[in-house]
PDB file of N, CA, C and O in Angstrom:
ATOM      1  N   MET A1469     164.640  50.936 131.143  1.00 84.00           N
ATOM      2  CA  MET A1469     164.359  51.154 130.347  1.00 84.00           C
ATOM      3  C   MET A1469     163.881  50.022 129.409  1.00 84.00           C
ATOM      4  O   MET A1469     163.688  49.192 129.876  1.00 84.00           O
ATOM      5  N   THR A1470     162.550  50.330 128.861  1.00 88.00           N
ATOM      6  CA  THR A1470     161.465  49.142 128.346  1.00 88.00           C
ATOM      7  C   THR A1470     161.450  49.088 126.667  1.00 88.00           C
ATOM      8  O   THR A1470     162.096  50.245 126.181  1.00 88.00           O
ATOM      9  N   VAL A1471     161.698  48.121 125.959  1.00 90.00           N
ATOM     10  CA  VAL A1471     161.973  48.049 124.924  1.00 90.00           C
ATOM     11  C   VAL A1471     160.674  48.028 124.200  1.00 90.00           C
ATOM     12  O   VAL A1471     159.691  47.334 124.332  1.00 90.00           O
ATOM     13  N   VAL A1472     160.570  49.117 123.073  1.00 89.00           N
ATOM     14  CA  VAL A1472     158.895  48.959 122.608  1.00 89.00           C
ATOM     15  C   VAL A1472     159.067  48.372 121.318  1.00 89.00           C
ATOM     16  O   VAL A1472     159.970  48.804 120.621  1.00 89.00           O
ATOM     17  N   ASN A1473     157.698  47.721 120.706  1.00 95.00           N
ATOM     18  CA  ASN A1473     157.917  47.502 119.615  1.00 95.00           C
ATOM     19  C   ASN A1473     157.847  47.993 118.666  1.00 95.00           C
ATOM     20  O   ASN A1473     156.391  48.839 118.756  1.00 95.00           O
ATOM     21  N   LEU A1474     158.250  48.976 117.653  1.00 95.00           N
ATOM     22  CA  LEU A1474     157.276  50.183 116.959  1.00 95.00           C
ATOM     23  C   LEU A1474     156.468  49.757 115.961  1.00 95.00           C
ATOM     24  O   LEU A1474     155.265  50.388 115.826  1.00 95.00           O
ATOM     25  N   ASN A1475     156.301  48.539 115.477  1.00 97.00           N
ATOM     26  CA  ASN A1475     155.011  48.086 114.715  1.00 97.00           C
ATOM     27  C   ASN A1475     154.047  48.103 114.968  1.00 97.00           C
ATOM     28  O   ASN A1475     153.416  48.926 115.066  1.00 97.00           O
ATOM     29  N   LYS A1476     153.741  47.153 116.514  1.00 95.00           N
ATOM     30  CA  LYS A1476     152.410  47.451 117.174  1.00 95.00           C
ATOM     31  C   LYS A1476     152.142  48.695 118.082  1.00 95.00           C
ATOM     32  O   LYS A1476     151.174  49.362 117.772  1.00 95.00           O
ATOM     33  N   PHE A1477     153.057  50.012 118.329  1.00 94.00           N
ATOM     34  CA  PHE A1477     153.267  51.151 118.361  1.00 94.00           C
ATOM     35  C   PHE A1477     152.480  51.801 117.905  1.00 94.00           C
ATOM     36  O   PHE A1477     151.679  52.466 117.694  1.00 94.00           O
ATOM     37  N   ARG A1478     153.069  51.860 116.553  1.00 96.00           N
ATOM     38  CA  ARG A1478     152.493  52.564 115.151  1.00 96.00           C
ATOM     39  C   ARG A1478     151.029  52.259 115.002  1.00 96.00           C
ATOM     40  O   ARG A1478     150.328  53.002 114.477  1.00 96.00           O
ATOM     41  N   LYS A1479     150.548  51.053 114.740  1.00 97.00           N
ATOM     42  CA  LYS A1479     149.675  50.653 114.466  1.00 97.00           C
ATOM     43  C   LYS A1479     148.417  51.127 115.644  1.00 97.00           C
ATOM     44  O   LYS A1479     147.432  51.032 114.888  1.00 97.00           O
ATOM     45  N   ALA A1480     148.601  50.623 116.959  1.00 96.00           N
ATOM     46  CA  ALA A1480     147.815  51.369 118.124  1.00 96.00           C
ATOM     47  C   ALA A1480     147.866  52.601 117.818  1.00 96.00           C
ATOM     48  O   ALA A1480     146.379  53.358 118.332  1.00 96.00           O
ATOM     49  N   LYS A1481     148.662  53.892 117.457  1.00 97.00           N
ATOM     50  CA  LYS A1481     148.455  54.915 117.533  1.00 97.00           C
ATOM     51  C   LYS A1481     147.133  55.060 116.146  1.00 97.00           C
ATOM     52  O   LYS A1481     146.751  55.767 116.293  1.00 97.00           O
ATOM     53  N   GLY A1482     147.432  54.094 115.018  1.00 97.00           N
ATOM     54  CA  GLY A1482     146.394  54.457 113.992  1.00 97.00           C
ATOM     55  C   GLY A1482     145.413  54.221 114.291  1.00 97.00           C
ATOM     56  O   GLY A1482     144.347  55.098 114.027  1.00 97.00           O
ATOM     57  N   ARG A1483     145.212  52.925 115.205  1.00 97.00           N
ATOM     58  CA  ARG A1483     143.736  52.799 115.608  1.00 97.00           C
ATOM     59  C   ARG A1483     143.058  53.828 116.232  1.00 97.00           C
ATOM     60  O   ARG A1483     141.897  54.291 116.095  1.00 97.00           O
ATOM     61  N   ALA A1484     143.984  54.552 117.046  1.00 97.00           N
ATOM     62  CA  ALA A1484     143.608  55.368 118.361  1.00 97.00           C
ATOM     63  C   ALA A1484     143.024  56.387 117.449  1.00 97.00           C
ATOM     64  O   ALA A1484     141.736  57.341 117.206  1.00 97.00           O
ATOM     65  N   ASP A1485     143.804  57.049 116.771  1.00 97.00           N
ATOM     66  CA  ASP A1485     143.554  58.326 115.311  1.00 97.00           C
ATOM     67  C   ASP A1485     142.180  57.729 114.899  1.00 97.00           C
ATOM     68  O   ASP A1485     141.349  58.766 114.388  1.00 97.00           O
ATOM     69  N   LYS A1486     141.958  56.622 113.961  1.00 97.00           N
ATOM     70  CA  LYS A1486     140.394  56.822 113.599  1.00 97.00           C
ATOM     71  C   LYS A1486     139.391  56.255 114.623  1.00 97.00           C
ATOM     72  O   LYS A1486     138.281  56.717 114.535  1.00 97.00           O
ATOM     73  N   ARG A1487     139.391  56.261 115.796  1.00 97.00           N
ATOM     74  CA  ARG A1487     138.459  55.760 116.501  1.00 97.00           C
ATOM     75  C   ARG A1487     138.430  57.757 116.939  1.00 97.00           C
ATOM     76  O   ARG A1487     137.266  57.594 117.000  1.00 97.00           O
ATOM     77  N   VAL A1488     139.276  58.449 116.804  1.00 97.00           N
ATOM     78  CA  VAL A1488     138.797  59.789 117.479  1.00 97.00           C
ATOM     79  C   VAL A1488     138.161  60.554 115.767  1.00 97.00           C
ATOM     80  O   VAL A1488     137.006  61.179 116.325  1.00 97.00           O
ATOM     81  N   GLU A1489     138.226  60.274 115.038  1.00 96.00           N
ATOM     82  CA  GLU A1489     137.836  60.666 113.729  1.00 96.00           C
ATOM     83  C   GLU A1489     136.059  59.820 113.464  1.00 96.00           C
ATOM     84  O   GLU A1489     135.201  60.197 113.280  1.00 96.00           O
ATOM     85  N   ALA A1490     136.173  58.621 114.170  1.00 94.00           N
ATOM     86  CA  ALA A1490     135.058  57.956 114.047  1.00 94.00           C
ATOM     87  C   ALA A1490     134.101  58.369 114.937  1.00 94.00           C
ATOM     88  O   ALA A1490     132.889  59.079 114.573  1.00 94.00           O
ATOM     89  N   ASP A1491     134.664  58.782 115.997  1.00 93.00           N
ATOM     90  CA  ASP A1491     133.942  59.539 117.189  1.00 93.00           C
ATOM     91  C   ASP A1491     133.589  61.382 116.490  1.00 93.00           C
ATOM     92  O   ASP A1491     132.309  61.372 116.974  1.00 93.00           O
ATOM     93  N   ASN A1492     134.318  62.026 116.126  1.00 93.00           N
ATOM     94  CA  ASN A1492     134.173  63.352 115.519  1.00 93.00           C
ATOM     95  C   ASN A1492     132.661  63.227 114.220  1.00 93.00           C
ATOM     96  O   ASN A1492     132.055  63.873 114.235  1.00 93.00           O
ATOM     97  N   ASN A1493     132.682  62.149 113.279  1.00 92.00           N
ATOM     98  CA  ASN A1493     131.597  62.044 112.784  1.00 92.00           C
ATOM     99  C   ASN A1493     130.984  61.458 113.163  1.00 92.00           C
ATOM    100  O   ASN A1493     129.528  61.884 112.606  1.00 92.00           O
ATOM    101  N   ALA A1494     130.750  60.509 114.388  1.00 89.00           N
ATOM    102  CA  ALA A1494     129.075  60.173 114.430  1.00 89.00           C
ATOM    103  C   ALA A1494     128.807  61.798 115.476  1.00 89.00           C
ATOM    104  O   ALA A1494     127.487  61.640 114.943  1.00 89.00           O
ATOM    105  N   VAL A1495     129.129  62.549 115.830  1.00 88.00           N
ATOM    106  CA  VAL A1495     128.896  63.769 116.649  1.00 88.00           C
ATOM    107  C   VAL A1495     128.322  64.287 115.367  1.00 88.00           C
ATOM    108  O   VAL A1495     127.331  65.233 115.094  1.00 88.00           O
ATOM    109  N   LYS A1496     129.412  64.612 114.604  1.00 87.00           N
ATOM    110  CA  LYS A1496     129.116  65.674 113.060  1.00 87.00           C
ATOM    111  C   LYS A1496     127.649  65.138 112.070  1.00 87.00           C
ATOM    112  O   LYS A1496     127.094  66.077 111.405  1.00 87.00           O
ATOM    113  N   PHE A1497     127.526  63.751 111.715  1.00 88.00           N
ATOM    114  CA  PHE A1497     126.705  63.095 110.915  1.00 88.00           C
ATOM    115  C   PHE A1497     125.600  62.787 111.541  1.00 88.00           C
ATOM    116  O   PHE A1497     124.792  61.862 110.907  1.00 88.00           O
ATOM    117  N   GLY A1498     125.661  61.951 112.748  1.00 89.00           N
ATOM    118  CA  GLY A1498     125.001  61.039 113.481  1.00 89.00           C
ATOM    119  C   GLY A1498     123.503  61.547 113.750  1.00 89.00           C
ATOM    120  O   GLY A1498     123.433  62.479 114.255  1.00 89.00           O
ATOM    121  N   ARG A1499     122.616  60.255 113.707  1.00 88.00           N
ATOM    122  CA  ARG A1499     121.073  60.773 114.206  1.00 88.00           C
ATOM    123  C   ARG A1499     120.563  60.141 114.788  1.00 88.00           C
ATOM    124  O   ARG A1499     120.956  59.036 115.199  1.00 88.00           O
ATOM    125  N   THR A1500     119.928  60.128 115.870  1.00 86.00           N
ATOM    126  CA  THR A1500     119.169  59.444 116.590  1.00 86.00           C
ATOM    127  C   THR A1500     118.034  58.786 116.066  1.00 86.00           C
ATOM    128  O   THR A1500     117.889  59.049 114.774  1.00 86.00           O
ATOM    129  N   LYS A1501     117.926  57.246 116.469  1.00 88.00           N
ATOM    130  CA  LYS A1501     117.051  56.884 116.381  1.00 88.00           C
ATOM    131  C   LYS A1501     115.181  57.147 116.255  1.00 88.00           C
ATOM    132  O   LYS A1501     114.987  57.282 114.593  1.00 88.00           O
ATOM    133  N   ALA A1502     114.952  58.538 117.001  1.00 93.00           N
ATOM    134  CA  ALA A1502     113.856  58.899 117.091  1.00 93.00           C
ATOM    135  C   ALA A1502     114.502  60.225 115.965  1.00 93.00           C
ATOM    136  O   ALA A1502     112.898  59.950 115.243  1.00 93.00           O
ATOM    137  N   GLN A1503     115.425  60.779 115.627  1.00 92.00           N
ATOM    138  CA  GLN A1503     115.193  61.524 114.208  1.00 92.00           C
ATOM    139  C   GLN A1503     115.042  60.562 113.460  1.00 92.00           C
ATOM    140  O   GLN A1503     114.624  61.171 112.452  1.00 92.00           O
ATOM    141  N   LYS A1504     115.679  59.423 112.829  1.00 90.00           N
ATOM    142  CA  LYS A1504     115.854  58.566 112.196  1.00 90.00           C
ATOM    143  C   LYS A1504     113.588  58.345 111.650  1.00 90.00           C
ATOM    144  O   LYS A1504     113.084  58.643 110.687  1.00 90.00           O
ATOM    145  N   LYS A1505     113.196  57.980 112.711  1.00 95.00           N
ATOM    146  CA  LYS A1505     112.101  57.781 112.710  1.00 95.00           C
ATOM    147  C   LYS A1505     110.916  59.132 112.291  1.00 95.00           C
ATOM    148  O   LYS A1505     110.471  58.517 111.284  1.00 95.00           O
ATOM    149  N   LEU A1506     111.195  60.062 112.642  1.00 95.00           N
ATOM    150  CA  LEU A1506     110.463  61.700 113.005  1.00 95.00           C
ATOM    151  C   LEU A1506     110.650  61.854 110.874  1.00 95.00           C
ATOM    152  O   LEU A1506     109.733  62.050 110.285  1.00 95.00           O
ATOM    153  N   GLU A1507     111.844  61.778 110.356  1.00 93.00           N
ATOM    154  CA  GLU A1507     111.814  62.046 109.084  1.00 93.00           C
ATOM    155  C   GLU A1507     111.351  60.976 107.876  1.00 93.00           C
ATOM    156  O   GLU A1507     110.968  61.407 107.199  1.00 93.00           O
ATOM    157  N   ALA A1508     111.539  59.990 108.810  1.00 94.00           N
ATOM    158  CA  ALA A1508     110.536  58.947 107.648  1.00 94.00           C
ATOM    159  C   ALA A1508     109.211  59.055 108.013  1.00 94.00           C
ATOM    160  O   ALA A1508     108.851  59.468 106.643  1.00 94.00           O
ATOM    161  N   ALA A1509     109.072  59.417 108.747  1.00 96.00           N
ATOM    162  CA  ALA A1509     107.502  59.818 108.944  1.00 96.00           C
ATOM    163  C   ALA A1509     106.877  61.001 108.076  1.00 96.00           C
ATOM    164  O   ALA A1509     105.844  60.821 107.458  1.00 96.00           O
ATOM    165  N   GLN A1510     107.535  61.525 108.381  1.00 96.00           N
ATOM    166  CA  GLN A1510     107.199  63.183 107.731  1.00 96.00           C
ATOM    167  C   GLN A1510     107.471  63.046 106.072  1.00 96.00           C
ATOM    168  O   GLN A1510     106.621  63.006 105.309  1.00 96.00           O
ATOM    169  N   ALA A1511     108.520  62.476 105.627  1.00 95.00           N
ATOM    170  CA  ALA A1511     108.598  61.775 103.810  1.00 95.00           C
ATOM    171  C   ALA A1511     107.548  60.712 103.695  1.00 95.00           C
ATOM    172  O   ALA A1511     106.935  61.137 102.728  1.00 95.00           O
ATOM    173  N   ASP A1512     106.955  59.501 104.688  1.00 95.00           N
ATOM    174  CA  ASP A1512     106.151  59.367 104.007  1.00 95.00           C
ATOM    175  C   ASP A1512     104.756  60.165 103.879  1.00 95.00           C
ATOM    176  O   ASP A1512     104.052  60.197 103.492  1.00 95.00           O
ATOM    177  N   LYS A1513     104.593  61.187 104.917  1.00 95.00           N
ATOM    178  CA  LYS A1513     103.090  61.875 104.927  1.00 95.00           C
ATOM    179  C   LYS A1513     103.261  62.905 103.824  1.00 95.00           C
ATOM    180  O   LYS A1513     102.613  63.100 103.227  1.00 95.00           O
ATOM    181  N   ALA A1514     104.558  62.971 103.222  1.00 94.00           N
ATOM    182  CA  ALA A1514     104.638  64.321 102.227  1.00 94.00           C
ATOM    183  C   ALA A1514     104.392  63.305 100.675  1.00 94.00           C
ATOM    184  O   ALA A1514     103.569  63.619 100.124  1.00 94.00           O
ATOM    185  N   ARG A1515     104.984  62.344 100.917  1.00 92.00           N
ATOM    186  CA  ARG A1515     104.124  61.354 100.089  1.00 92.00           C
ATOM    187  C   ARG A1515     103.155  60.874  99.687  1.00 92.00           C
ATOM    188  O   ARG A1515     102.259  60.706  98.436  1.00 92.00           O
ATOM    189  N   GLN A1516     102.258  60.875 100.475  1.00 91.00           N
ATOM    190  CA  GLN A1516     101.198  60.457 100.895  1.00 91.00           C
ATOM    191  C   GLN A1516     100.092  61.845 100.261  1.00 91.00           C
ATOM    192  O   GLN A1516      98.892  61.466  99.276  1.00 91.00           O
ATOM    193  N   GLU A1517     100.434  62.955 100.827  1.00 90.00           N
ATOM    194  CA  GLU A1517     100.276  63.936 100.099  1.00 90.00           C
ATOM    195  C   GLU A1517     100.157  63.988  98.434  1.00 90.00           C
ATOM    196  O   GLU A1517      99.344  64.660  97.615  1.00 90.00           O
ATOM    197  N   LEU A1518     101.701  63.734  98.374  1.00 88.00           N
ATOM    198  CA  LEU A1518     101.626  64.263  96.770  1.00 88.00           C
ATOM    199  C   LEU A1518     100.909  63.120  95.650  1.00 88.00           C
ATOM    200  O   LEU A1518     100.252  63.785  95.050  1.00 88.00           O
ATOM    201  N   ASP A1519     101.106  62.397  96.353  1.00 85.00           N
ATOM    202  CA  ASP A1519     100.056  60.884  95.210  1.00 85.00           C
ATOM    203  C   ASP A1519      98.446  61.390  95.682  1.00 85.00           C
ATOM    204  O   ASP A1519      97.768  61.257  94.253  1.00 85.00           O
ATOM    205  N   GLY A1520      97.909  62.049  96.682  1.00 80.00           N
ATOM    206  CA  GLY A1520      96.774  62.627  96.770  1.00 80.00           C
ATOM    207  C   GLY A1520      96.178  63.680  96.001  1.00 80.00           C
ATOM    208  O   GLY A1520      95.622  63.603  95.113  1.00 80.00           O
ATOM    209  N   LYS A1521      97.539  64.700  95.647  1.00 75.00           N
ATOM    210  CA  LYS A1521      97.325  65.845  94.557  1.00 75.00           C
ATOM    211  C   LYS A1521      96.915  65.076  93.241  1.00 75.00           C
ATOM    212  O   LYS A1521      96.753  65.867  92.245  1.00 75.00           O
ATOM    213  N   GLU A1522      98.174  63.680  93.085  1.00 66.00           N
ATOM    214  CA  GLU A1522      98.535  63.737  91.683  1.00 66.00           C
ATOM    215  C   GLU A1522      96.699  62.949  91.456  1.00 66.00           C
ATOM    216  O   GLU A1522      96.473  62.967  90.145  1.00 66.00           O
ATOM    217  N   ARG A1523      95.974  62.563  91.967  1.00 63.00           N
ATOM    218  CA  ARG A1523      94.618  61.909  91.442  1.00 63.00           C
ATOM    219  C   ARG A1523      93.653  62.714  91.356  1.00 63.00           C
ATOM    220  O   ARG A1523      92.460  62.200  90.783  1.00 63.00           O
ATOM    221  N   GLU A1524      93.746  64.166  91.503  1.00 57.00           N
ATOM    222  CA  GLU A1524      92.813  65.414  91.748  1.00 57.00           C
ATOM    223  C   GLU A1524      92.576  65.592  90.478  1.00 57.00           C
ATOM    224  O   GLU A1524      93.564  65.528  89.223  1.00 57.00           O
TER     225      GLU A1524
END
């Protein structure tokens, strides 16, 4: 029989739970670098088109 420090056990379980939640959020909300770059390019193009229409 081994003696377990309950405080360390509780903290380790809390860290593991947070890691699982973080991994789930990364899958749910995360975007790749390529996706971020594409969205930035699309936003820039839309902004340029809008600026061009304002001047007309």
